[in-house]
């Protein structure tokens, strides 16, 4: 990874993209430090300290701490993620949207992106209104502004415009930076909390609230998860492919053997992100309607509950299959092999080939989904049965590691692809 970054930094074009990406990240972090008006930040911080084990802890983690301080980027990329889930599911359910996304090419994808932006603003308005109602119900607003209509409009529109601006920053990274804009913003949000987490762990050990061996065990567990993520992320199933010999004029083409690579974790971290958003929906609705930490909905659907872990696990499997189906079409691959004179040894061309590829795809997708689900849910189960206050955020920590490491690996691969393209361009010119 470090070697890839060094090589990318030596290339002027990619260095400009890296600097632009760093500038966008800096703007995002500055926005996380600017609170919205009419909010008593000290009271809000105390309120979130008591609610850290609820869905608010997850939303605060996804926003890099901005949610618990009510800054202009408090909603972060959550509205965009929710809008993306809704639009992608609608693209399957509504034939017109499906044709737009598949048959109209680049123009269709631009229309889908535009619809997603409008949906992001709408969801941002709803979440901003819900957040305002929470602060109003718990006396978090500055005295005298709890019933002020103008203050309510300013707070809600600030939250909404902040989520729209975060979406725009991610798109700028995609266009002028190194790509993976939304994922990079999410990565920055998670990593920004790492120094405070380390400092708090050291303080807990020093104060006797946490045994040193427990802290060491958590560290080793995180290291093992990172190693496993890197190992599985590069794992792939290679299906052998043989191309028949063809005589064209006086030359003979084909006759070589190659393979069709199929990644075990084809969908990356997206199943984790989407499943986390959907699984936290009941507790989010309960929180926005004024439910307290001890309410039944937070007890049943809280981020440390067993029911949440079960729903989370099943949703990860669902979205893993969902994304593998979108990204890899066995029928299209089979037709491409047939048109180019390729075949899988022992498998007839056409439908038998597509059925075989689909069977292999289902198997490796199941393994990849189980791998993601186990890594994401084991910390939740451990946290559920842990009584030490210093380990209450363990469930969120496991998910954070998966997302952060996955995004880092995807970004490194994007840089390697850009370096490879540049080398090809230099060779051809």
JSON list of C-alpha atoms in Angstrom, two decimals, residues 189-403:
[
{"chain": "A", "resi": 189, "resn": "UNK", "atom": "CA", "xyz": [-15.31, 9.87, 9.35]},
{"chain": "A", "resi": 190, "resn": "UNK", "atom": "CA", "xyz": [-14.38, 6.53, 10.90]},
{"chain": "A", "resi": 191, "resn": "UNK", "atom": "CA", "xyz": [-10.62, 7.04, 11.07]},
{"chain": "A", "resi": 192, "resn": "UNK", "atom": "CA", "xyz": [-11.01, 10.50, 12.62]},
{"chain": "A", "resi": 193, "resn": "UNK", "atom": "CA", "xyz": [-12.36, 8.85, 15.77]},
{"chain": "A", "resi": 194, "resn": "UNK", "atom": "CA", "xyz": [-9.40, 6.48, 16.10]},
{"chain": "A", "resi": 195, "resn": "UNK", "atom": "CA", "xyz": [-7.07, 8.80, 18.12]},
{"chain": "A", "resi": 196, "resn": "UNK", "atom": "CA", "xyz": [-9.80, 9.52, 20.70]},
{"chain": "A", "resi": 197, "resn": "UNK", "atom": "CA", "xyz": [-10.60, 5.81, 20.96]},
{"chain": "A", "resi": 198, "resn": "UNK", "atom": "CA", "xyz": [-6.94, 4.96, 21.65]},
{"chain": "A", "resi": 199, "resn": "UNK", "atom": "CA", "xyz": [-6.62, 7.77, 24.21]},
{"chain": "A", "resi": 200, "resn": "UNK", "atom": "CA", "xyz": [-9.82, 6.70, 25.98]},
{"chain": "A", "resi": 201, "resn": "UNK", "atom": "CA", "xyz": [-8.63, 3.09, 26.11]},
{"chain": "A", "resi": 202, "resn": "UNK", "atom": "CA", "xyz": [-5.32, 4.17, 27.69]},
{"chain": "A", "resi": 203, "resn": "UNK", "atom": "CA", "xyz": [-7.19, 6.31, 30.22]},
{"chain": "A", "resi": 204, "resn": "UNK", "atom": "CA", "xyz": [-9.54, 3.44, 31.09]},
{"chain": "A", "resi": 205, "resn": "UNK", "atom": "CA", "xyz": [-6.60, 1.11, 31.65]},
{"chain": "A", "resi": 206, "resn": "UNK", "atom": "CA", "xyz": [-4.82, 3.72, 33.76]},
{"chain": "A", "resi": 207, "resn": "UNK", "atom": "CA", "xyz": [-7.96, 4.39, 35.83]},
{"chain": "A", "resi": 208, "resn": "UNK", "atom": "CA", "xyz": [-8.60, 0.69, 36.40]},
{"chain": "A", "resi": 209, "resn": "UNK", "atom": "CA", "xyz": [-11.89, 0.68, 34.45]},
{"chain": "A", "resi": 210, "resn": "UNK", "atom": "CA", "xyz": [-10.43, -1.73, 31.91]},
{"chain": "A", "resi": 211, "resn": "UNK", "atom": "CA", "xyz": [-7.96, -4.57, 32.45]},
{"chain": "A", "resi": 212, "resn": "UNK", "atom": "CA", "xyz": [-4.80, -4.33, 30.38]},
{"chain": "A", "resi": 213, "resn": "UNK", "atom": "CA", "xyz": [-5.27, -7.84, 29.05]},
{"chain": "A", "resi": 214, "resn": "UNK", "atom": "CA", "xyz": [-8.81, -6.96, 27.86]},
{"chain": "A", "resi": 215, "resn": "UNK", "atom": "CA", "xyz": [-7.48, -3.93, 25.98]},
{"chain": "A", "resi": 216, "resn": "UNK", "atom": "CA", "xyz": [-4.71, -6.09, 24.48]},
{"chain": "A", "resi": 217, "resn": "UNK", "atom": "CA", "xyz": [-7.29, -8.72, 23.49]},
{"chain": "A", "resi": 218, "resn": "UNK", "atom": "CA", "xyz": [-9.41, -6.10, 21.71]},
{"chain": "A", "resi": 219, "resn": "UNK", "atom": "CA", "xyz": [-6.32, -4.81, 19.89]},
{"chain": "A", "resi": 220, "resn": "UNK", "atom": "CA", "xyz": [-5.29, -8.32, 18.79]},
{"chain": "A", "resi": 221, "resn": "UNK", "atom": "CA", "xyz": [-8.85, -9.05, 17.69]},
{"chain": "A", "resi": 222, "resn": "UNK", "atom": "CA", "xyz": [-8.90, -5.88, 15.57]},
{"chain": "A", "resi": 223, "resn": "UNK", "atom": "CA", "xyz": [-5.53, -6.84, 14.06]},
{"chain": "A", "resi": 224, "resn": "UNK", "atom": "CA", "xyz": [-6.81, -10.34, 13.25]},
{"chain": "A", "resi": 225, "resn": "UNK", "atom": "CA", "xyz": [-9.90, -8.86, 11.58]},
{"chain": "A", "resi": 226, "resn": "UNK", "atom": "CA", "xyz": [-7.72, -6.58, 9.45]},
{"chain": "A", "resi": 227, "resn": "UNK", "atom": "CA", "xyz": [-5.54, -9.52, 8.33]},
{"chain": "A", "resi": 228, "resn": "UNK", "atom": "CA", "xyz": [-8.61, -11.61, 7.51]},
{"chain": "A", "resi": 229, "resn": "UNK", "atom": "CA", "xyz": [-10.21, -8.75, 5.54]},
{"chain": "A", "resi": 230, "resn": "UNK", "atom": "CA", "xyz": [-7.05, -8.24, 3.47]},
{"chain": "A", "resi": 231, "resn": "UNK", "atom": "CA", "xyz": [-6.73, -12.00, 2.84]},
{"chain": "A", "resi": 232, "resn": "UNK", "atom": "CA", "xyz": [-10.36, -12.54, 1.79]},
{"chain": "A", "resi": 233, "resn": "UNK", "atom": "CA", "xyz": [-10.51, -9.29, -0.16]},
{"chain": "A", "resi": 234, "resn": "UNK", "atom": "CA", "xyz": [-7.85, -10.56, -2.58]},
{"chain": "A", "resi": 235, "resn": "UNK", "atom": "CA", "xyz": [-9.21, -14.12, -2.73]},
{"chain": "A", "resi": 236, "resn": "UNK", "atom": "CA", "xyz": [-10.81, -15.22, -5.99]},
{"chain": "A", "resi": 237, "resn": "UNK", "atom": "CA", "xyz": [-12.18, -18.32, -7.68]},
{"chain": "A", "resi": 238, "resn": "UNK", "atom": "CA", "xyz": [-10.56, -18.90, -11.07]},
{"chain": "A", "resi": 239, "resn": "UNK", "atom": "CA", "xyz": [-12.63, -20.79, -13.63]},
{"chain": "A", "resi": 240, "resn": "UNK", "atom": "CA", "xyz": [-10.43, -22.25, -16.42]},
{"chain": "A", "resi": 241, "resn": "UNK", "atom": "CA", "xyz": [-11.28, -21.09, -19.95]},
{"chain": "A", "resi": 242, "resn": "UNK", "atom": "CA", "xyz": [-9.96, -22.55, -23.22]},
{"chain": "A", "resi": 243, "resn": "UNK", "atom": "CA", "xyz": [-10.17, -20.73, -26.55]},
{"chain": "A", "resi": 244, "resn": "UNK", "atom": "CA", "xyz": [-10.49, -22.81, -29.71]},
{"chain": "A", "resi": 245, "resn": "UNK", "atom": "CA", "xyz": [-8.00, -22.45, -32.55]},
{"chain": "A", "resi": 246, "resn": "UNK", "atom": "CA", "xyz": [-9.16, -20.44, -35.55]},
{"chain": "A", "resi": 247, "resn": "UNK", "atom": "CA", "xyz": [-7.50, -20.02, -38.94]},
{"chain": "A", "resi": 248, "resn": "UNK", "atom": "CA", "xyz": [-7.95, -16.56, -40.43]},
{"chain": "A", "resi": 249, "resn": "UNK", "atom": "CA", "xyz": [-6.15, -16.26, -43.76]},
{"chain": "A", "resi": 250, "resn": "UNK", "atom": "CA", "xyz": [-2.67, -17.62, -43.24]},
{"chain": "A", "resi": 251, "resn": "UNK", "atom": "CA", "xyz": [-2.62, -17.03, -39.50]},
{"chain": "A", "resi": 252, "resn": "UNK", "atom": "CA", "xyz": [-3.91, -19.12, -36.63]},
{"chain": "A", "resi": 253, "resn": "UNK", "atom": "CA", "xyz": [-5.58, -17.45, -33.66]},
{"chain": "A", "resi": 254, "resn": "UNK", "atom": "CA", "xyz": [-6.65, -18.78, -30.27]},
{"chain": "A", "resi": 255, "resn": "UNK", "atom": "CA", "xyz": [-5.66, -22.06, -28.76]},
{"chain": "A", "resi": 256, "resn": "UNK", "atom": "CA", "xyz": [-4.54, -20.52, -25.46]},
{"chain": "A", "resi": 257, "resn": "UNK", "atom": "CA", "xyz": [-5.77, -21.29, -21.97]},
{"chain": "A", "resi": 258, "resn": "UNK", "atom": "CA", "xyz": [-6.71, -18.65, -19.44]},
{"chain": "A", "resi": 259, "resn": "UNK", "atom": "CA", "xyz": [-9.12, -18.25, -16.52]},
{"chain": "A", "resi": 260, "resn": "UNK", "atom": "CA", "xyz": [-12.21, -16.29, -15.52]},
{"chain": "A", "resi": 261, "resn": "UNK", "atom": "CA", "xyz": [-11.56, -14.61, -12.12]},
{"chain": "A", "resi": 262, "resn": "UNK", "atom": "CA", "xyz": [-14.47, -14.27, -9.67]},
{"chain": "A", "resi": 263, "resn": "UNK", "atom": "CA", "xyz": [-13.75, -12.43, -6.43]},
{"chain": "A", "resi": 264, "resn": "UNK", "atom": "CA", "xyz": [-14.99, -14.00, -3.21]},
{"chain": "A", "resi": 265, "resn": "UNK", "atom": "CA", "xyz": [-16.04, -10.63, -1.79]},
{"chain": "A", "resi": 266, "resn": "UNK", "atom": "CA", "xyz": [-17.29, -9.13, -5.03]},
{"chain": "A", "resi": 267, "resn": "UNK", "atom": "CA", "xyz": [-19.46, -6.41, -3.48]},
{"chain": "A", "resi": 268, "resn": "UNK", "atom": "CA", "xyz": [-16.83, -4.98, -1.12]},
{"chain": "A", "resi": 269, "resn": "UNK", "atom": "CA", "xyz": [-18.11, -3.04, 1.90]},
{"chain": "A", "resi": 270, "resn": "UNK", "atom": "CA", "xyz": [-21.44, -1.98, 0.38]},
{"chain": "A", "resi": 271, "resn": "UNK", "atom": "CA", "xyz": [-23.47, -4.83, 1.99]},
{"chain": "A", "resi": 272, "resn": "UNK", "atom": "CA", "xyz": [-22.16, -3.71, 5.40]},
{"chain": "A", "resi": 273, "resn": "UNK", "atom": "CA", "xyz": [-23.09, -0.06, 4.83]},
{"chain": "A", "resi": 274, "resn": "UNK", "atom": "CA", "xyz": [-26.55, -0.78, 3.42]},
{"chain": "A", "resi": 275, "resn": "UNK", "atom": "CA", "xyz": [-27.39, -3.49, 5.98]},
{"chain": "A", "resi": 276, "resn": "UNK", "atom": "CA", "xyz": [-26.33, -1.25, 8.84]},
{"chain": "A", "resi": 277, "resn": "UNK", "atom": "CA", "xyz": [-28.62, 1.52, 7.62]},
{"chain": "A", "resi": 278, "resn": "UNK", "atom": "CA", "xyz": [-31.66, -0.75, 7.23]},
{"chain": "A", "resi": 279, "resn": "UNK", "atom": "CA", "xyz": [-31.10, -2.68, 10.49]},
{"chain": "A", "resi": 280, "resn": "UNK", "atom": "CA", "xyz": [-30.94, 0.56, 12.46]},
{"chain": "A", "resi": 281, "resn": "UNK", "atom": "CA", "xyz": [-34.14, 1.91, 10.90]},
{"chain": "A", "resi": 282, "resn": "UNK", "atom": "CA", "xyz": [-36.57, 0.83, 13.73]},
{"chain": "A", "resi": 283, "resn": "UNK", "atom": "CA", "xyz": [-34.37, 2.31, 16.44]},
{"chain": "A", "resi": 284, "resn": "UNK", "atom": "CA", "xyz": [-33.87, 5.45, 14.34]},
{"chain": "A", "resi": 285, "resn": "UNK", "atom": "CA", "xyz": [-37.62, 5.93, 13.97]},
{"chain": "A", "resi": 286, "resn": "UNK", "atom": "CA", "xyz": [-38.06, 5.32, 17.70]},
{"chain": "A", "resi": 287, "resn": "UNK", "atom": "CA", "xyz": [-35.36, 7.87, 18.51]},
{"chain": "A", "resi": 288, "resn": "UNK", "atom": "CA", "xyz": [-36.89, 10.49, 16.22]},
{"chain": "A", "resi": 289, "resn": "UNK", "atom": "CA", "xyz": [-40.29, 9.97, 17.86]},
{"chain": "A", "resi": 290, "resn": "UNK", "atom": "CA", "xyz": [-38.83, 10.68, 21.30]},
{"chain": "A", "resi": 291, "resn": "UNK", "atom": "CA", "xyz": [-38.15, 7.15, 22.59]},
{"chain": "A", "resi": 292, "resn": "UNK", "atom": "CA", "xyz": [-35.58, 7.12, 25.40]},
{"chain": "A", "resi": 293, "resn": "UNK", "atom": "CA", "xyz": [-32.59, 4.84, 25.92]},
{"chain": "A", "resi": 294, "resn": "UNK", "atom": "CA", "xyz": [-34.61, 2.50, 28.15]},
{"chain": "A", "resi": 295, "resn": "UNK", "atom": "CA", "xyz": [-37.60, 2.26, 25.79]},
{"chain": "A", "resi": 296, "resn": "UNK", "atom": "CA", "xyz": [-38.55, -1.14, 24.41]},
{"chain": "A", "resi": 297, "resn": "UNK", "atom": "CA", "xyz": [-37.62, -0.24, 20.83]},
{"chain": "A", "resi": 298, "resn": "UNK", "atom": "CA", "xyz": [-34.05, 0.67, 21.83]},
{"chain": "A", "resi": 299, "resn": "UNK", "atom": "CA", "xyz": [-33.83, -2.42, 24.03]},
{"chain": "A", "resi": 300, "resn": "UNK", "atom": "CA", "xyz": [-34.99, -4.73, 21.22]},
{"chain": "A", "resi": 301, "resn": "UNK", "atom": "CA", "xyz": [-33.39, -2.99, 18.22]},
{"chain": "A", "resi": 302, "resn": "UNK", "atom": "CA", "xyz": [-30.38, -1.32, 19.87]},
{"chain": "A", "resi": 303, "resn": "UNK", "atom": "CA", "xyz": [-26.96, -1.79, 18.33]},
{"chain": "A", "resi": 304, "resn": "UNK", "atom": "CA", "xyz": [-26.01, -4.27, 21.08]},
{"chain": "A", "resi": 305, "resn": "UNK", "atom": "CA", "xyz": [-29.17, -6.40, 20.98]},
{"chain": "A", "resi": 306, "resn": "UNK", "atom": "CA", "xyz": [-29.25, -9.96, 19.64]},
{"chain": "A", "resi": 307, "resn": "UNK", "atom": "CA", "xyz": [-32.27, -9.23, 17.41]},
{"chain": "A", "resi": 308, "resn": "UNK", "atom": "CA", "xyz": [-30.34, -6.37, 15.79]},
{"chain": "A", "resi": 309, "resn": "UNK", "atom": "CA", "xyz": [-27.41, -8.75, 15.21]},
{"chain": "A", "resi": 310, "resn": "UNK", "atom": "CA", "xyz": [-29.71, -11.32, 13.57]},
{"chain": "A", "resi": 311, "resn": "UNK", "atom": "CA", "xyz": [-31.40, -8.77, 11.30]},
{"chain": "A", "resi": 312, "resn": "UNK", "atom": "CA", "xyz": [-28.01, -7.23, 10.51]},
{"chain": "A", "resi": 313, "resn": "UNK", "atom": "CA", "xyz": [-26.58, -10.65, 9.57]},
{"chain": "A", "resi": 314, "resn": "UNK", "atom": "CA", "xyz": [-29.50, -11.53, 7.27]},
{"chain": "A", "resi": 315, "resn": "UNK", "atom": "CA", "xyz": [-29.42, -8.13, 5.58]},
{"chain": "A", "resi": 316, "resn": "UNK", "atom": "CA", "xyz": [-25.68, -8.48, 4.90]},
{"chain": "A", "resi": 317, "resn": "UNK", "atom": "CA", "xyz": [-26.33, -11.80, 3.13]},
{"chain": "A", "resi": 318, "resn": "UNK", "atom": "CA", "xyz": [-29.20, -10.26, 1.15]},
{"chain": "A", "resi": 319, "resn": "UNK", "atom": "CA", "xyz": [-27.21, -7.23, -0.02]},
{"chain": "A", "resi": 320, "resn": "UNK", "atom": "CA", "xyz": [-24.18, -9.39, -0.84]},
{"chain": "A", "resi": 321, "resn": "UNK", "atom": "CA", "xyz": [-26.31, -11.43, -3.25]},
{"chain": "A", "resi": 322, "resn": "UNK", "atom": "CA", "xyz": [-28.02, -8.27, -4.47]},
{"chain": "A", "resi": 323, "resn": "UNK", "atom": "CA", "xyz": [-24.75, -6.60, -5.40]},
{"chain": "A", "resi": 324, "resn": "UNK", "atom": "CA", "xyz": [-23.18, -9.71, -6.93]},
{"chain": "A", "resi": 325, "resn": "UNK", "atom": "CA", "xyz": [-26.26, -10.08, -9.15]},
{"chain": "A", "resi": 326, "resn": "UNK", "atom": "CA", "xyz": [-25.95, -6.48, -10.31]},
{"chain": "A", "resi": 327, "resn": "UNK", "atom": "CA", "xyz": [-22.21, -6.61, -10.96]},
{"chain": "A", "resi": 328, "resn": "UNK", "atom": "CA", "xyz": [-21.86, -10.05, -12.53]},
{"chain": "A", "resi": 329, "resn": "UNK", "atom": "CA", "xyz": [-24.29, -11.42, -15.13]},
{"chain": "A", "resi": 330, "resn": "UNK", "atom": "CA", "xyz": [-23.60, -15.14, -15.88]},
{"chain": "A", "resi": 331, "resn": "UNK", "atom": "CA", "xyz": [-25.65, -15.05, -19.11]},
{"chain": "A", "resi": 332, "resn": "UNK", "atom": "CA", "xyz": [-23.69, -12.08, -20.47]},
{"chain": "A", "resi": 333, "resn": "UNK", "atom": "CA", "xyz": [-20.36, -13.71, -19.56]},
{"chain": "A", "resi": 334, "resn": "UNK", "atom": "CA", "xyz": [-21.45, -16.97, -21.20]},
{"chain": "A", "resi": 335, "resn": "UNK", "atom": "CA", "xyz": [-22.43, -15.16, -24.40]},
{"chain": "A", "resi": 336, "resn": "UNK", "atom": "CA", "xyz": [-19.12, -13.30, -24.49]},
{"chain": "A", "resi": 337, "resn": "UNK", "atom": "CA", "xyz": [-17.19, -16.56, -24.14]},
{"chain": "A", "resi": 338, "resn": "UNK", "atom": "CA", "xyz": [-19.25, -18.17, -26.91]},
{"chain": "A", "resi": 339, "resn": "UNK", "atom": "CA", "xyz": [-18.82, -15.23, -29.29]},
{"chain": "A", "resi": 340, "resn": "UNK", "atom": "CA", "xyz": [-15.04, -15.26, -28.79]},
{"chain": "A", "resi": 341, "resn": "UNK", "atom": "CA", "xyz": [-14.67, -19.01, -29.18]},
{"chain": "A", "resi": 342, "resn": "UNK", "atom": "CA", "xyz": [-14.05, -19.65, -25.49]},
{"chain": "A", "resi": 343, "resn": "UNK", "atom": "CA", "xyz": [-15.42, -22.47, -23.37]},
{"chain": "A", "resi": 344, "resn": "UNK", "atom": "CA", "xyz": [-15.05, -23.99, -19.93]},
{"chain": "A", "resi": 345, "resn": "UNK", "atom": "CA", "xyz": [-13.51, -27.49, -20.10]},
{"chain": "A", "resi": 346, "resn": "UNK", "atom": "CA", "xyz": [-16.18, -30.13, -19.66]},
{"chain": "A", "resi": 347, "resn": "UNK", "atom": "CA", "xyz": [-19.06, -27.63, -19.96]},
{"chain": "A", "resi": 348, "resn": "UNK", "atom": "CA", "xyz": [-21.04, -27.06, -23.16]},
{"chain": "A", "resi": 349, "resn": "UNK", "atom": "CA", "xyz": [-21.40, -23.52, -24.45]},
{"chain": "A", "resi": 350, "resn": "UNK", "atom": "CA", "xyz": [-24.62, -21.55, -23.97]},
{"chain": "A", "resi": 351, "resn": "UNK", "atom": "CA", "xyz": [-27.03, -22.26, -21.13]},
{"chain": "A", "resi": 352, "resn": "UNK", "atom": "CA", "xyz": [-24.92, -25.00, -19.45]},
{"chain": "A", "resi": 353, "resn": "UNK", "atom": "CA", "xyz": [-22.03, -22.52, -19.20]},
{"chain": "A", "resi": 354, "resn": "UNK", "atom": "CA", "xyz": [-24.22, -19.78, -17.71]},
{"chain": "A", "resi": 355, "resn": "UNK", "atom": "CA", "xyz": [-25.75, -22.27, -15.24]},
{"chain": "A", "resi": 356, "resn": "UNK", "atom": "CA", "xyz": [-22.29, -23.42, -14.16]},
{"chain": "A", "resi": 357, "resn": "UNK", "atom": "CA", "xyz": [-21.06, -19.84, -13.70]},
{"chain": "A", "resi": 358, "resn": "UNK", "atom": "CA", "xyz": [-24.20, -18.96, -11.73]},
{"chain": "A", "resi": 359, "resn": "UNK", "atom": "CA", "xyz": [-23.68, -21.99, -9.49]},
{"chain": "A", "resi": 360, "resn": "UNK", "atom": "CA", "xyz": [-20.08, -20.98, -8.76]},
{"chain": "A", "resi": 361, "resn": "UNK", "atom": "CA", "xyz": [-21.18, -17.38, -8.22]},
{"chain": "A", "resi": 362, "resn": "UNK", "atom": "CA", "xyz": [-23.80, -18.41, -5.67]},
{"chain": "A", "resi": 363, "resn": "UNK", "atom": "CA", "xyz": [-21.28, -20.50, -3.75]},
{"chain": "A", "resi": 364, "resn": "UNK", "atom": "CA", "xyz": [-18.56, -17.87, -3.49]},
{"chain": "A", "resi": 365, "resn": "UNK", "atom": "CA", "xyz": [-21.13, -15.15, -2.76]},
{"chain": "A", "resi": 366, "resn": "UNK", "atom": "CA", "xyz": [-22.46, -17.23, 0.12]},
{"chain": "A", "resi": 367, "resn": "UNK", "atom": "CA", "xyz": [-18.96, -17.62, 1.52]},
{"chain": "A", "resi": 368, "resn": "UNK", "atom": "CA", "xyz": [-18.25, -13.90, 1.12]},
{"chain": "A", "resi": 369, "resn": "UNK", "atom": "CA", "xyz": [-21.58, -12.95, 2.72]},
{"chain": "A", "resi": 370, "resn": "UNK", "atom": "CA", "xyz": [-21.01, -15.30, 5.68]},
{"chain": "A", "resi": 371, "resn": "UNK", "atom": "CA", "xyz": [-17.52, -13.88, 6.12]},
{"chain": "A", "resi": 372, "resn": "UNK", "atom": "CA", "xyz": [-18.86, -10.30, 6.23]},
{"chain": "A", "resi": 373, "resn": "UNK", "atom": "CA", "xyz": [-21.78, -11.26, 8.48]},
{"chain": "A", "resi": 374, "resn": "UNK", "atom": "CA", "xyz": [-19.64, -13.14, 11.02]},
{"chain": "A", "resi": 375, "resn": "UNK", "atom": "CA", "xyz": [-17.02, -10.40, 11.29]},
{"chain": "A", "resi": 376, "resn": "UNK", "atom": "CA", "xyz": [-19.72, -7.73, 11.67]},
{"chain": "A", "resi": 377, "resn": "UNK", "atom": "CA", "xyz": [-21.92, -9.60, 14.15]},
{"chain": "A", "resi": 378, "resn": "UNK", "atom": "CA", "xyz": [-19.43, -11.35, 16.46]},
{"chain": "A", "resi": 379, "resn": "UNK", "atom": "CA", "xyz": [-18.38, -8.03, 18.11]},
{"chain": "A", "resi": 380, "resn": "UNK", "atom": "CA", "xyz": [-22.09, -7.22, 18.61]},
{"chain": "A", "resi": 381, "resn": "UNK", "atom": "CA", "xyz": [-22.67, -10.54, 20.37]},
{"chain": "A", "resi": 382, "resn": "UNK", "atom": "CA", "xyz": [-19.54, -10.09, 22.51]},
{"chain": "A", "resi": 383, "resn": "UNK", "atom": "CA", "xyz": [-20.63, -6.54, 23.37]},
{"chain": "A", "resi": 384, "resn": "UNK", "atom": "CA", "xyz": [-24.12, -7.78, 24.29]},
{"chain": "A", "resi": 385, "resn": "UNK", "atom": "CA", "xyz": [-22.71, -10.08, 26.97]},
{"chain": "A", "resi": 386, "resn": "UNK", "atom": "CA", "xyz": [-20.00, -7.65, 28.13]},
{"chain": "A", "resi": 387, "resn": "UNK", "atom": "CA", "xyz": [-20.70, -5.60, 31.24]},
{"chain": "A", "resi": 388, "resn": "UNK", "atom": "CA", "xyz": [-17.52, -3.50, 31.24]},
{"chain": "A", "resi": 389, "resn": "UNK", "atom": "CA", "xyz": [-18.45, 0.14, 30.44]},
{"chain": "A", "resi": 390, "resn": "UNK", "atom": "CA", "xyz": [-15.17, 0.65, 28.59]},
{"chain": "A", "resi": 391, "resn": "UNK", "atom": "CA", "xyz": [-16.13, -2.00, 26.00]},
{"chain": "A", "resi": 392, "resn": "UNK", "atom": "CA", "xyz": [-19.64, -0.73, 25.22]},
{"chain": "A", "resi": 393, "resn": "UNK", "atom": "CA", "xyz": [-18.63, 0.52, 21.76]},
{"chain": "A", "resi": 394, "resn": "UNK", "atom": "CA", "xyz": [-17.19, -2.82, 20.66]},
{"chain": "A", "resi": 395, "resn": "UNK", "atom": "CA", "xyz": [-20.08, -3.58, 18.29]},
{"chain": "A", "resi": 396, "resn": "UNK", "atom": "CA", "xyz": [-19.54, -0.34, 16.39]},
{"chain": "A", "resi": 397, "resn": "UNK", "atom": "CA", "xyz": [-15.78, -0.90, 16.40]},
{"chain": "A", "resi": 398, "resn": "UNK", "atom": "CA", "xyz": [-16.03, -4.16, 14.46]},
{"chain": "A", "resi": 399, "resn": "UNK", "atom": "CA", "xyz": [-18.16, -2.59, 11.75]},
{"chain": "A", "resi": 400, "resn": "UNK", "atom": "CA", "xyz": [-15.83, 0.41, 11.60]},
{"chain": "A", "resi": 401, "resn": "UNK", "atom": "CA", "xyz": [-12.81, -1.81, 10.93]},
{"chain": "A", "resi": 402, "resn": "UNK", "atom": "CA", "xyz": [-14.56, -3.63, 8.09]},
{"chain": "A", "resi": 403, "resn": "UNK", "atom": "CA", "xyz": [-15.61, -0.40, 6.38]}
]
